[in-house]
Amino acid sequence: MSRTRTALLAAMALVAGATGTAFAVDPGGAGVAAVPCTVDYKIQNQWSTGFTAAVTVTNNSAAKSSWSLKWSYAGNQKVTSGWNAKLSQSGAAVTAANESYNAQLATGGSVSFGFQGSYSGSNAIPATFTLDGVTCNVDSGGPGGPTDPPDPGGPANRVNNPYDGAKVYVNPEWSANAAAEPGGSRIANQPTGVWLDRIAAINGAGGKMGLRAHLDEALRQKGSGELVVQLVIYNLPGRDCAALASNGELKAGEIDRYRTEYIDPIKAILADSKYSSLRIVTTVEIDSLPNLVTNTGSRPTATPQCDVMKANGNYVKGVGYALNKLGDVPNVYNYVDAGHHGWIGWDDNFAPSATLFKEAASAEGATVNDVHGFITNTANYSALKEDNFSISDNVAGKSVRESKWVDWNRYVDELSFAQAFRNQLVSAGFPSGIGMLIDTSRNGWGGTDRPTGPGAQTTVDTYVDGGRYDRRINPGNWCNQSGAGLGERPQAGPAAGIDAYVWMKPPGESDGASKEIPNPEGKGFDRMCDPTYEGNPRNGNNPSGALPDAPLSGHWFSAQFRQLMQNAYPPLS
């Protein structure tokens, strides 16, 4: 027997004897003692009254179909919230049990979870851990112990605007698609959102990168500076109840699957200390809550699916659960979807939407402090700023509000709407420091058709229609719009109350298929994506304005991408 092996076995025996561990037979046949389990308990971040901790359990005994780790604190530590395990506490004794998705623990396998806690005085690492009643070896001597200062790559201090002073993650998959198009290299280095639009997307589906792969690449792009990663949380049960093209995989009543199979695994990954130096922006559930205001009840725009989602409360519960769980991660900044001015800018929708958002931000353990801000115009086309007319203009004895295009809305563009809605949200009870994001990925409306001045003052309609940048047939049109162009490039702090202009919707990714296409992604066919469709009450019964030959939502649409570049405003050089 070699000197190295003898020393190793002796060391293992000493460790086992000192901790009272049970012995397992050495698989090599030498009959030596082996540590049945190891616990790595590290304090990631600590302040005067609280801390966050990461725990990794390695199982060296027989494979397990469930597990339970227990320990006791010597001080007054209290677990206040956790992720990737079911945590409970009685006095000083803490129990962490598996979730449904991480119950299997193979021989030699590991499982990680984390939690946030409070304390006063000392915050010592527990001396003993037991896995299913068997004492484990404790590995806590390395960096990250309670007396160590935070590592340079540890959780960054929270900032008022995560985009300030930071680069933003460039998704290499989108960048490759963009660069492959003629002229696409001009914008292939722009940051876009990463859409987690089904459970399989978390680990990667269809050959695409999973969440960890994106975060690992973000660390590489970050270097020594600050970097924002933009994630779209988009998988509510009964998703997008008024637009079939983006229906999701979860049925209306599957709120428990949303919690345990979707949000909980995302949180577990985001809470990994490996990613604590990133600024992670989550945009929570696009096109969900506004539907409960505008597309339910006796309104002509109501749909049976939206009535179901309002009755079962699963949009409110799902958004609240996501905000609560993701908001526990210190370096996550939650932004909630707030539709766009052509959706909730009317008097009947404006204040009720803010009230509903407050309800969702107070559900499932969430509070308004879990919301860093809101995002408007995601996956939409509303012009950022209409320069040629304003809501206060009068023409031929009529207010601009009376024009067919504005139709009594109080807002004519996204910037004025986002700034006003921010004030409404603060009035509804959100913190005064919330910021707004505006998606400008497809709202430039440039090209030869872009007006250079106001329309003729013959009527209020000629005045508005002749001067508006937004060339859609109706502001209710949302699918693959003909004539659209790239808008303002992503930038931080561009206007009062606006944290950033972003490209959360990656340009060139389809809104929905022009015809029914069978698929395993749960995505339906919506006639609003059919260029021959003559409309419904939600777009004033107007033609859809959609481009032909579009693929499934989220799939690359080359013709759309080329149009967006051609009609970009500001123009591409």
Coordinates of C-alpha atoms in Angstrom, one line a residue:
M1 CA 0.0 0.0 0.0
S2 CA 1.4 3.4 -0.9
R3 CA 2.3 6.0 1.6
T4 CA -0.3 8.4 0.1
R5 CA -3.1 5.9 0.3
T6 CA -2.2 4.9 3.9
A7 CA -2.2 8.6 5.0
L8 CA -5.6 9.2 3.3
L9 CA -7.2 6.2 4.9
A10 CA -5.9 7.1 8.3
A11 CA -7.1 10.6 7.9
M12 CA -10.6 9.3 6.9
A13 CA -10.6 7.0 10.0
L14 CA -9.7 9.9 12.3
V15 CA -12.4 12.1 10.9
A16 CA -15.0 9.4 11.2
G17 CA -14.0 8.5 14.7
A18 CA -14.0 12.1 15.8
T19 CA -17.5 12.8 14.5
G20 CA -19.1 9.5 15.4
T21 CA -20.1 8.7 11.8
A22 CA -21.2 5.3 10.6
F23 CA -19.0 3.4 8.3
A24 CA -19.6 2.2 4.8
V25 CA -17.6 -0.6 3.1
D26 CA -14.9 0.8 0.8
P27 CA -16.0 0.0 -2.8
G28 CA -12.4 -0.9 -3.6
G29 CA -12.7 -3.9 -1.2
A30 CA -10.2 -2.8 1.4
G31 CA -12.8 -2.7 4.1
V32 CA -11.9 0.8 5.2
A33 CA -14.2 3.4 6.8
A34 CA -15.8 6.1 4.6
V35 CA -17.6 9.2 5.6
P36 CA -21.3 8.6 4.7
C37 CA -22.0 12.3 4.0
T38 CA -20.4 15.7 3.9
V39 CA -22.0 19.1 4.5
D40 CA -20.5 22.3 3.2
Y41 CA -22.1 25.2 5.0
K42 CA -21.0 28.6 3.8
I43 CA -22.2 32.1 4.8
Q44 CA -22.3 34.0 1.6
N45 CA -23.2 37.4 3.0
Q46 CA -23.6 38.8 6.5
W47 CA -24.7 42.1 8.0
S48 CA -25.4 43.3 11.5
T49 CA -28.8 41.5 11.8
G50 CA -28.9 38.9 9.1
F51 CA -27.1 36.6 6.7
T52 CA -27.5 34.4 3.7
A53 CA -26.1 30.9 3.6
A54 CA -25.5 28.2 1.0
V55 CA -25.5 24.5 2.0
T56 CA -24.3 21.6 -0.1
V57 CA -24.9 18.0 1.0
T58 CA -22.9 15.1 -0.5
N59 CA -24.2 11.6 0.0
N60 CA -21.6 8.8 0.1
S61 CA -23.9 6.1 1.3
A62 CA -26.8 4.3 -0.6
A63 CA -28.8 6.3 -3.0
K64 CA -31.8 8.1 -1.5
S65 CA -35.3 8.8 -2.9
S66 CA -35.8 11.5 -0.3
W67 CA -33.6 13.2 2.3
S68 CA -33.7 15.3 5.4
L69 CA -30.8 17.3 6.8
K70 CA -30.9 18.5 10.5
W71 CA -28.8 20.8 12.6
S72 CA -29.0 23.0 15.7
Y73 CA -27.7 26.5 16.3
A74 CA -25.7 27.5 19.3
G75 CA -26.9 31.1 19.1
N76 CA -30.2 32.8 18.3
Q77 CA -30.2 32.3 14.6
K78 CA -33.6 32.1 12.8
V79 CA -34.2 30.9 9.3
T80 CA -36.5 33.5 7.7
S81 CA -36.8 32.2 4.1
G82 CA -35.2 29.6 1.9
W83 CA -34.9 28.0 -1.5
N84 CA -34.4 24.5 -3.0
A85 CA -35.4 22.8 0.3
K86 CA -38.4 22.8 2.7
L87 CA -37.0 24.5 5.8
S88 CA -38.6 24.5 9.2
Q89 CA -37.3 25.5 12.7
S90 CA -38.3 24.6 16.2
G91 CA -36.2 26.5 18.8
A92 CA -32.6 26.1 17.8
A93 CA -33.3 22.9 15.7
V94 CA -33.6 23.3 11.9
T95 CA -34.8 20.7 9.4
A96 CA -34.2 21.0 5.6
A97 CA -36.1 18.4 3.6
N98 CA -36.1 17.8 -0.1
E99 CA -38.4 19.4 -2.7
S100 CA -40.2 17.2 -5.2
Y101 CA -37.7 18.0 -7.9
N102 CA -34.5 17.3 -6.0
A103 CA -35.6 14.3 -3.9
Q104 CA -33.3 11.8 -5.6
L105 CA -29.8 11.8 -4.1
A106 CA -27.5 9.3 -5.7
T107 CA -24.4 7.7 -4.2
G108 CA -21.7 10.3 -4.6
G109 CA -24.3 12.9 -5.5
S110 CA -24.8 16.3 -4.1
V111 CA -27.7 18.7 -3.6
S112 CA -27.5 22.4 -2.7
F113 CA -30.0 24.8 -1.1
G114 CA -29.8 28.2 0.5
F115 CA -31.6 30.4 3.0
Q116 CA -31.7 33.8 4.6
G117 CA -31.6 34.2 8.3
S118 CA -31.5 36.6 11.2
Y119 CA -29.2 36.7 14.3
S120 CA -27.7 38.9 16.9
G121 CA -24.3 38.4 18.7
S122 CA -22.3 35.6 17.1
N123 CA -23.2 33.6 14.0
A124 CA -21.2 30.4 14.4
I125 CA -21.5 27.5 11.9
P126 CA -23.4 24.6 13.5
A127 CA -21.1 21.9 14.9
T128 CA -23.1 18.8 13.8
F129 CA -25.3 17.9 10.8
T130 CA -27.2 14.7 10.3
L131 CA -28.6 13.4 7.0
D132 CA -31.5 11.0 7.7
G133 CA -30.2 10.5 11.2
V134 CA -26.6 9.8 10.3
T135 CA -23.9 12.3 11.3
C136 CA -22.0 14.0 8.5
N137 CA -18.5 15.5 8.2
V138 CA -18.6 19.3 8.3
D139 CA -16.6 21.1 5.6
S140 CA -16.6 24.8 6.7
G141 CA -13.0 25.7 7.1
G142 CA -12.5 27.3 3.7
P143 CA -13.3 30.8 2.4
G144 CA -16.8 31.8 3.1
G145 CA -16.8 31.0 6.8
P146 CA -18.7 33.4 9.2
T147 CA -15.6 35.3 10.2
D148 CA -14.2 35.7 6.7
P149 CA -14.8 38.9 4.8
P150 CA -17.0 38.6 1.7
D151 CA -15.1 37.4 -1.3
P152 CA -14.4 40.0 -4.0
G153 CA -16.9 38.1 -6.2
G154 CA -19.6 38.0 -3.5
P155 CA -23.0 39.6 -3.5
A156 CA -22.7 43.2 -4.7
N157 CA -24.4 45.9 -2.7
R158 CA -27.9 46.6 -4.1
V159 CA -28.1 49.7 -6.3
N160 CA -30.9 52.1 -7.1
N161 CA -30.7 51.4 -10.8
P162 CA -29.0 48.1 -11.8
Y163 CA -28.2 49.3 -15.3
D164 CA -26.1 52.3 -14.0
G165 CA -22.4 51.7 -14.7
A166 CA -23.0 48.2 -16.0
K167 CA -22.6 46.3 -19.2
V168 CA -25.6 44.2 -20.2
Y169 CA -25.5 40.5 -21.2
V170 CA -25.3 39.7 -24.9
N171 CA -27.1 36.3 -25.5
P172 CA -24.6 34.5 -27.8
E173 CA -27.5 32.4 -29.4
W174 CA -29.4 35.5 -30.4
S175 CA -26.2 37.3 -31.5
A176 CA -25.3 34.4 -33.8
N177 CA -28.7 34.5 -35.5
A178 CA -28.4 38.3 -35.9
A179 CA -24.9 38.1 -37.3
A180 CA -25.9 35.5 -39.8
E181 CA -28.3 38.0 -41.5
P182 CA -27.0 40.4 -44.1
G183 CA -26.1 43.6 -42.2
G184 CA -26.9 41.9 -38.9
S185 CA -23.4 42.4 -37.5
R186 CA -24.3 46.1 -36.9
I187 CA -26.5 45.1 -34.0
A188 CA -25.4 41.5 -33.1
N189 CA -23.6 42.9 -30.0
Q190 CA -26.7 44.4 -28.5
P191 CA -28.1 43.0 -25.2
T192 CA -31.4 41.1 -25.3
G193 CA -33.5 39.2 -22.8
V194 CA -33.3 35.5 -22.2
W195 CA -36.8 34.0 -22.2
L196 CA -37.5 31.2 -19.8
D197 CA -40.8 30.3 -21.5
R198 CA -41.2 26.7 -20.3
I199 CA -39.9 24.4 -17.7
A200 CA -37.5 22.7 -20.1
A201 CA -35.8 26.0 -20.9
I202 CA -34.3 26.1 -17.4
N203 CA -31.9 23.3 -18.2
G204 CA -31.9 23.9 -22.0
A205 CA -34.2 22.5 -24.6
G206 CA -33.9 21.8 -28.3
G207 CA -30.1 22.2 -28.2
K208 CA -30.4 25.7 -26.6
M209 CA -28.4 27.0 -23.6
G210 CA -30.0 26.6 -20.2
L211 CA -30.1 29.1 -17.4
R212 CA -26.8 28.1 -15.8
A213 CA -25.1 28.1 -19.2
H214 CA -26.3 31.7 -19.7
L215 CA -25.1 32.8 -16.3
D216 CA -21.7 31.1 -16.7
E217 CA -21.3 33.0 -20.0
A218 CA -22.4 36.2 -18.2
L219 CA -19.6 35.8 -15.7
R220 CA -17.2 35.5 -18.6
Q221 CA -18.6 38.6 -20.2
K222 CA -18.6 40.5 -16.9
G223 CA -14.8 40.4 -16.3
S224 CA -13.9 42.8 -13.5
G225 CA -16.8 45.2 -14.1
E226 CA -20.5 45.1 -13.4
L227 CA -22.9 43.2 -15.6
V228 CA -26.7 42.9 -15.9
V229 CA -28.4 39.7 -17.0
Q230 CA -32.0 40.1 -18.2
L231 CA -34.3 37.2 -17.7
V232 CA -38.0 36.9 -18.8
I233 CA -40.1 34.8 -16.3
Y234 CA -42.9 33.6 -18.6
N235 CA -44.7 30.4 -17.8
L236 CA -47.9 31.2 -15.8
P237 CA -50.6 28.6 -15.8
G238 CA -53.2 29.5 -18.4
R239 CA -50.6 31.9 -19.9
D240 CA -51.6 34.8 -22.1
C241 CA -55.4 34.1 -21.9
A242 CA -56.2 36.6 -24.7
A243 CA -53.6 35.6 -27.2
L244 CA -53.4 32.0 -28.4
A245 CA -50.0 32.3 -30.1
S246 CA -48.2 32.5 -26.8
N247 CA -50.3 30.0 -24.8
G248 CA -48.0 28.0 -22.5
E249 CA -47.5 24.5 -21.3
L250 CA -49.2 24.8 -17.9
K251 CA -53.0 24.4 -17.7
A252 CA -55.1 27.0 -15.9
G253 CA -55.2 25.1 -12.6
E254 CA -51.5 24.0 -12.5
I255 CA -50.3 26.6 -10.0
D256 CA -48.5 24.0 -7.9
R257 CA -46.4 22.9 -10.9
Y258 CA -45.6 26.6 -11.6
R259 CA -44.3 26.9 -8.1
T260 CA -42.3 23.7 -7.7
E261 CA -41.2 22.8 -11.2
Y262 CA -40.6 26.3 -12.6
I263 CA -40.1 29.1 -10.0
D264 CA -38.3 27.1 -7.3
P265 CA -35.6 25.6 -9.7
I266 CA -35.0 29.1 -11.2
K267 CA -34.6 30.5 -7.7
A268 CA -32.2 27.7 -6.7
I269 CA -29.9 28.5 -9.7
L270 CA -30.1 32.3 -9.2
A271 CA -29.3 31.9 -5.5
D272 CA -26.1 30.0 -6.2
S273 CA -23.2 32.0 -4.7
K274 CA -21.3 31.5 -7.9
Y275 CA -23.6 34.1 -9.5
S276 CA -23.8 36.5 -6.7
S277 CA -21.7 39.2 -8.4
L278 CA -24.1 39.5 -11.3
R279 CA -27.0 42.0 -11.3
I280 CA -29.9 39.8 -12.4
V281 CA -33.0 41.6 -13.8
T282 CA -36.1 39.5 -13.9
T283 CA -39.1 40.7 -15.9
V284 CA -42.0 38.9 -14.4
E285 CA -44.8 37.4 -16.5
I286 CA -45.3 39.4 -19.7
D287 CA -48.9 40.0 -20.8
S288 CA -50.6 38.5 -17.7
L289 CA -52.1 40.8 -15.1
P290 CA -53.5 43.5 -17.5
N291 CA -55.7 40.8 -19.0
L292 CA -57.5 40.5 -15.7
V293 CA -58.5 44.2 -16.0
T294 CA -59.3 44.5 -19.7
N295 CA -60.4 41.1 -21.0
T296 CA -62.8 39.8 -18.3
G297 CA -66.4 40.2 -17.3
S298 CA -68.9 42.1 -19.5
R299 CA -66.3 43.9 -21.5
P300 CA -66.6 43.3 -25.3
T301 CA -62.9 42.3 -25.2
A302 CA -63.5 39.5 -22.6
T303 CA -62.4 36.0 -23.3
P304 CA -63.6 32.8 -21.4
Q305 CA -60.0 31.9 -20.7
C306 CA -59.3 35.3 -19.0
D307 CA -62.5 34.9 -16.9
V308 CA -61.2 31.5 -15.7
M309 CA -57.8 33.0 -14.7
K310 CA -59.5 35.9 -12.8
A311 CA -61.8 33.5 -11.0
N312 CA -59.1 31.0 -10.0
G313 CA -56.6 33.7 -9.0
N314 CA -53.7 31.9 -10.4
Y315 CA -52.2 34.9 -12.2
V316 CA -52.2 36.9 -9.0
K317 CA -50.9 33.9 -7.0
G318 CA -48.2 33.0 -9.6
V319 CA -46.9 36.6 -9.9
G320 CA -46.8 36.9 -6.1
Y321 CA -45.0 33.6 -5.7
A322 CA -42.4 34.6 -8.3
L323 CA -41.8 38.0 -6.7
N324 CA -41.6 36.5 -3.2
K325 CA -39.1 33.7 -4.1
L326 CA -37.0 35.6 -6.6
G327 CA -37.0 38.6 -4.4
D328 CA -35.2 36.6 -1.6
V329 CA -32.1 36.5 -3.8
P330 CA -30.0 39.6 -2.8
N331 CA -28.8 40.3 -6.4
V332 CA -32.1 39.9 -8.2
Y333 CA -34.1 43.0 -9.3
N334 CA -37.7 42.2 -10.1
Y335 CA -39.6 44.2 -12.8
V336 CA -43.3 43.4 -13.3
D337 CA -44.9 43.7 -16.7
A338 CA -47.2 46.7 -17.1
G339 CA -48.6 46.2 -20.6
H340 CA -48.3 49.4 -22.7
H341 CA -50.1 52.6 -23.3
G342 CA -52.4 51.1 -26.0
W343 CA -53.6 48.6 -23.5
I344 CA -54.0 50.2 -20.1
G345 CA -53.7 53.9 -20.9
W346 CA -57.5 54.5 -20.8
D347 CA -59.2 55.8 -17.7
D348 CA -61.1 52.6 -17.1
N349 CA -57.8 50.6 -17.1
F350 CA -55.1 52.9 -15.7
A351 CA -55.8 53.1 -11.9
P352 CA -57.4 49.6 -11.7
S353 CA -54.3 48.1 -13.2
A354 CA -52.1 49.7 -10.6
T355 CA -54.4 48.4 -7.9
L356 CA -54.3 44.9 -9.3
F357 CA -50.5 45.0 -9.5
K358 CA -50.4 45.9 -5.8
E359 CA -52.6 43.0 -5.0
A360 CA -50.3 40.6 -6.8
A361 CA -47.2 42.1 -5.1
S362 CA -48.9 41.4 -1.8
A363 CA -49.8 37.7 -2.6
E364 CA -48.1 34.5 -1.7
G365 CA -45.8 36.1 0.9
A366 CA -44.6 38.9 -1.5
T367 CA -44.4 42.5 -0.5
V368 CA -44.1 45.7 -2.6
N369 CA -40.4 45.7 -1.5
D370 CA -39.9 42.6 -3.7
V371 CA -40.7 44.9 -6.8
H372 CA -37.8 47.0 -8.1
G373 CA -39.8 48.4 -10.9
F374 CA -42.0 47.8 -13.9
I375 CA -41.5 47.2 -17.7
T376 CA -43.8 48.5 -20.5
N377 CA -44.0 47.7 -24.2
T378 CA -42.4 44.2 -24.0
A379 CA -43.1 42.3 -27.2
N380 CA -45.1 45.3 -28.5
Y381 CA -44.6 48.2 -31.0
S382 CA -45.9 51.4 -29.4
A383 CA -43.8 54.4 -30.4
L384 CA -41.5 55.7 -27.7
K385 CA -42.3 59.4 -28.3
E386 CA -44.7 61.0 -30.8
D387 CA -43.2 64.3 -31.6
N388 CA -45.8 65.6 -34.1
F389 CA -48.8 65.8 -31.9
S390 CA -49.7 65.7 -28.2
I391 CA -52.7 64.7 -26.1
S392 CA -53.5 68.4 -25.4
D393 CA -53.8 69.4 -29.1
N394 CA -57.1 70.5 -30.6
V395 CA -57.8 70.4 -34.3
A396 CA -60.9 71.5 -36.2
G397 CA -62.7 71.9 -32.9
K398 CA -61.9 68.4 -31.6
S399 CA -59.4 67.1 -29.1
V400 CA -56.7 64.7 -30.2
R401 CA -58.3 62.2 -27.8
E402 CA -61.3 62.1 -30.2
S403 CA -59.3 60.8 -33.1
K404 CA -59.9 57.2 -34.2
W405 CA -56.2 56.4 -33.5
V406 CA -56.1 57.8 -29.9
D407 CA -59.8 56.8 -29.2
W408 CA -60.0 58.7 -25.9
N409 CA -56.8 57.3 -24.5
R410 CA -54.9 59.7 -22.2
Y411 CA -51.5 58.8 -23.7
V412 CA -50.1 58.8 -27.2
D413 CA -46.7 57.1 -26.6
E414 CA -44.8 54.9 -24.2
L415 CA -42.6 57.5 -22.6
S416 CA -45.4 59.7 -21.4
F417 CA -47.4 56.6 -20.3
A418 CA -44.5 55.0 -18.4
Q419 CA -43.7 58.1 -16.5
A420 CA -47.4 58.7 -15.6
F421 CA -48.0 55.1 -14.7
R422 CA -45.0 55.1 -12.4
N423 CA -46.6 57.9 -10.4
Q424 CA -49.9 55.9 -10.3
L425 CA -48.1 52.9 -9.0
V426 CA -46.5 54.9 -6.2
S427 CA -49.9 56.3 -5.3
A428 CA -51.2 52.7 -5.1
G429 CA -48.6 51.8 -2.5
F430 CA -45.3 50.9 -4.3
P431 CA -42.1 52.4 -3.1
S432 CA -41.3 55.9 -4.4
G433 CA -37.9 54.6 -5.7
I434 CA -39.3 52.2 -8.3
G435 CA -38.0 52.6 -11.8
M436 CA -39.4 51.8 -15.3
L437 CA -38.0 49.9 -18.2
I438 CA -39.3 50.5 -21.7
D439 CA -38.8 47.9 -24.4
T440 CA -37.6 49.7 -27.6
S441 CA -36.7 46.7 -29.6
R442 CA -39.3 47.1 -32.3
N443 CA -40.9 50.6 -31.9
G444 CA -38.6 52.8 -34.0
W445 CA -41.0 53.1 -37.0
G446 CA -38.3 54.6 -39.3
G447 CA -37.8 54.2 -43.0
T448 CA -39.3 56.1 -45.9
D449 CA -42.8 56.1 -44.3
R450 CA -41.7 58.0 -41.1
P451 CA -43.5 61.3 -41.0
T452 CA -41.4 64.5 -40.8
G453 CA -44.1 66.7 -39.3
P454 CA -47.8 67.0 -38.3
G455 CA -50.5 65.8 -40.6
A456 CA -52.9 68.1 -42.3
Q457 CA -55.3 70.0 -40.0
T458 CA -58.3 69.3 -42.1
T459 CA -59.7 67.0 -39.3
V460 CA -58.4 65.6 -36.1
D461 CA -57.9 62.2 -37.9
T462 CA -55.9 63.7 -40.8
Y463 CA -53.8 65.5 -38.2
V464 CA -53.0 62.5 -36.1
D465 CA -52.7 59.9 -38.9
G466 CA -50.5 62.1 -41.0
G467 CA -48.1 62.8 -38.1
R468 CA -47.9 59.6 -36.1
Y469 CA -44.7 57.5 -36.2
D470 CA -46.5 54.3 -35.2
R471 CA -47.8 53.1 -38.5
R472 CA -49.9 50.2 -37.3
I473 CA -53.5 49.9 -38.5
N474 CA -54.7 49.9 -34.8
P475 CA -52.7 50.1 -31.5
G476 CA -54.3 46.8 -30.6
N477 CA -52.3 45.0 -33.3
W478 CA -49.4 43.1 -31.7
C479 CA -48.3 40.2 -33.9
N480 CA -45.3 40.5 -36.3
Q481 CA -46.2 44.0 -37.5
S482 CA -45.6 45.0 -41.0
G483 CA -43.4 48.2 -41.4
A484 CA -42.0 48.1 -37.9
G485 CA -38.3 49.0 -37.2
L486 CA -35.7 48.7 -34.4
G487 CA -36.1 51.5 -31.8
E488 CA -33.7 53.3 -29.5
R489 CA -30.6 51.2 -28.6
P490 CA -30.5 49.8 -25.1
Q491 CA -29.2 52.5 -22.6
A492 CA -29.3 53.3 -18.9
G493 CA -31.2 56.2 -17.4
P494 CA -32.4 57.9 -20.6
A495 CA -35.3 59.9 -19.0
A496 CA -36.8 60.8 -15.6
G497 CA -38.1 57.8 -13.8
I498 CA -36.8 55.4 -16.5
D499 CA -34.1 53.0 -15.4
A500 CA -33.3 51.9 -19.0
Y501 CA -34.4 51.4 -22.6
V502 CA -34.1 47.6 -23.2
W503 CA -34.4 45.1 -25.9
M504 CA -36.2 42.5 -23.7
K505 CA -38.0 41.0 -26.7
P506 CA -35.1 39.8 -29.0
P507 CA -35.6 41.4 -32.5
G508 CA -36.2 38.7 -35.1
E509 CA -38.0 36.3 -32.8
S510 CA -41.5 35.7 -34.0
D511 CA -44.6 36.7 -32.0
G512 CA -46.6 33.8 -33.4
A513 CA -47.2 31.6 -36.5
S514 CA -49.2 32.9 -39.4
K515 CA -50.9 29.6 -39.6
E516 CA -51.5 26.6 -37.3
I517 CA -48.3 24.6 -36.8
P518 CA -48.4 21.5 -34.6
N519 CA -45.6 21.7 -32.0
P520 CA -44.5 20.2 -28.6
E521 CA -44.2 23.7 -27.0
G522 CA -47.9 24.2 -26.2
K523 CA -48.1 27.2 -28.5
G524 CA -51.4 27.8 -30.3
F525 CA -52.5 29.6 -33.4
D526 CA -53.9 33.1 -33.0
R527 CA -55.7 34.7 -36.0
M528 CA -54.0 38.0 -35.1
C529 CA -50.9 36.6 -36.6
D530 CA -52.7 35.8 -39.8
P531 CA -52.3 38.6 -42.4
T532 CA -55.7 37.8 -43.8
Y533 CA -57.5 38.2 -40.5
E534 CA -60.0 41.1 -40.2
G535 CA -59.8 41.5 -36.5
N536 CA -61.8 41.4 -33.3
P537 CA -63.0 43.9 -30.6
R538 CA -59.5 44.0 -29.1
N539 CA -58.1 45.7 -32.2
G540 CA -61.3 47.6 -33.2
N541 CA -62.2 44.9 -35.8
N542 CA -59.3 46.0 -38.0
P543 CA -57.0 44.0 -40.2
S544 CA -54.2 42.3 -38.2
G545 CA -51.3 44.0 -40.0
A546 CA -49.2 40.9 -39.5
L547 CA -46.4 39.7 -41.8
P548 CA -46.9 36.5 -43.7
D549 CA -45.0 33.2 -43.4
A550 CA -44.2 33.7 -39.7
P551 CA -42.9 30.7 -37.6
L552 CA -43.9 29.8 -34.0
S553 CA -43.5 32.4 -31.3
G554 CA -39.9 32.6 -30.2
H555 CA -38.5 31.1 -33.4
W556 CA -36.2 33.0 -35.7
F557 CA -38.1 35.0 -38.3
S558 CA -35.5 36.2 -40.9
A559 CA -37.9 38.4 -42.9
Q560 CA -39.0 40.3 -39.8
F561 CA -35.4 40.8 -38.6
R562 CA -34.4 42.3 -42.0
Q563 CA -37.5 44.6 -42.0
L564 CA -36.6 45.8 -38.5
M565 CA -33.1 46.7 -39.6
Q566 CA -34.4 48.4 -42.7
N567 CA -36.9 50.6 -40.8
A568 CA -34.7 51.2 -37.7
Y569 CA -34.9 54.6 -36.0
P570 CA -32.4 55.9 -35.2
P571 CA -31.2 54.5 -38.5
L572 CA -28.4 51.9 -38.5
S573 CA -25.1 53.1 -39.9

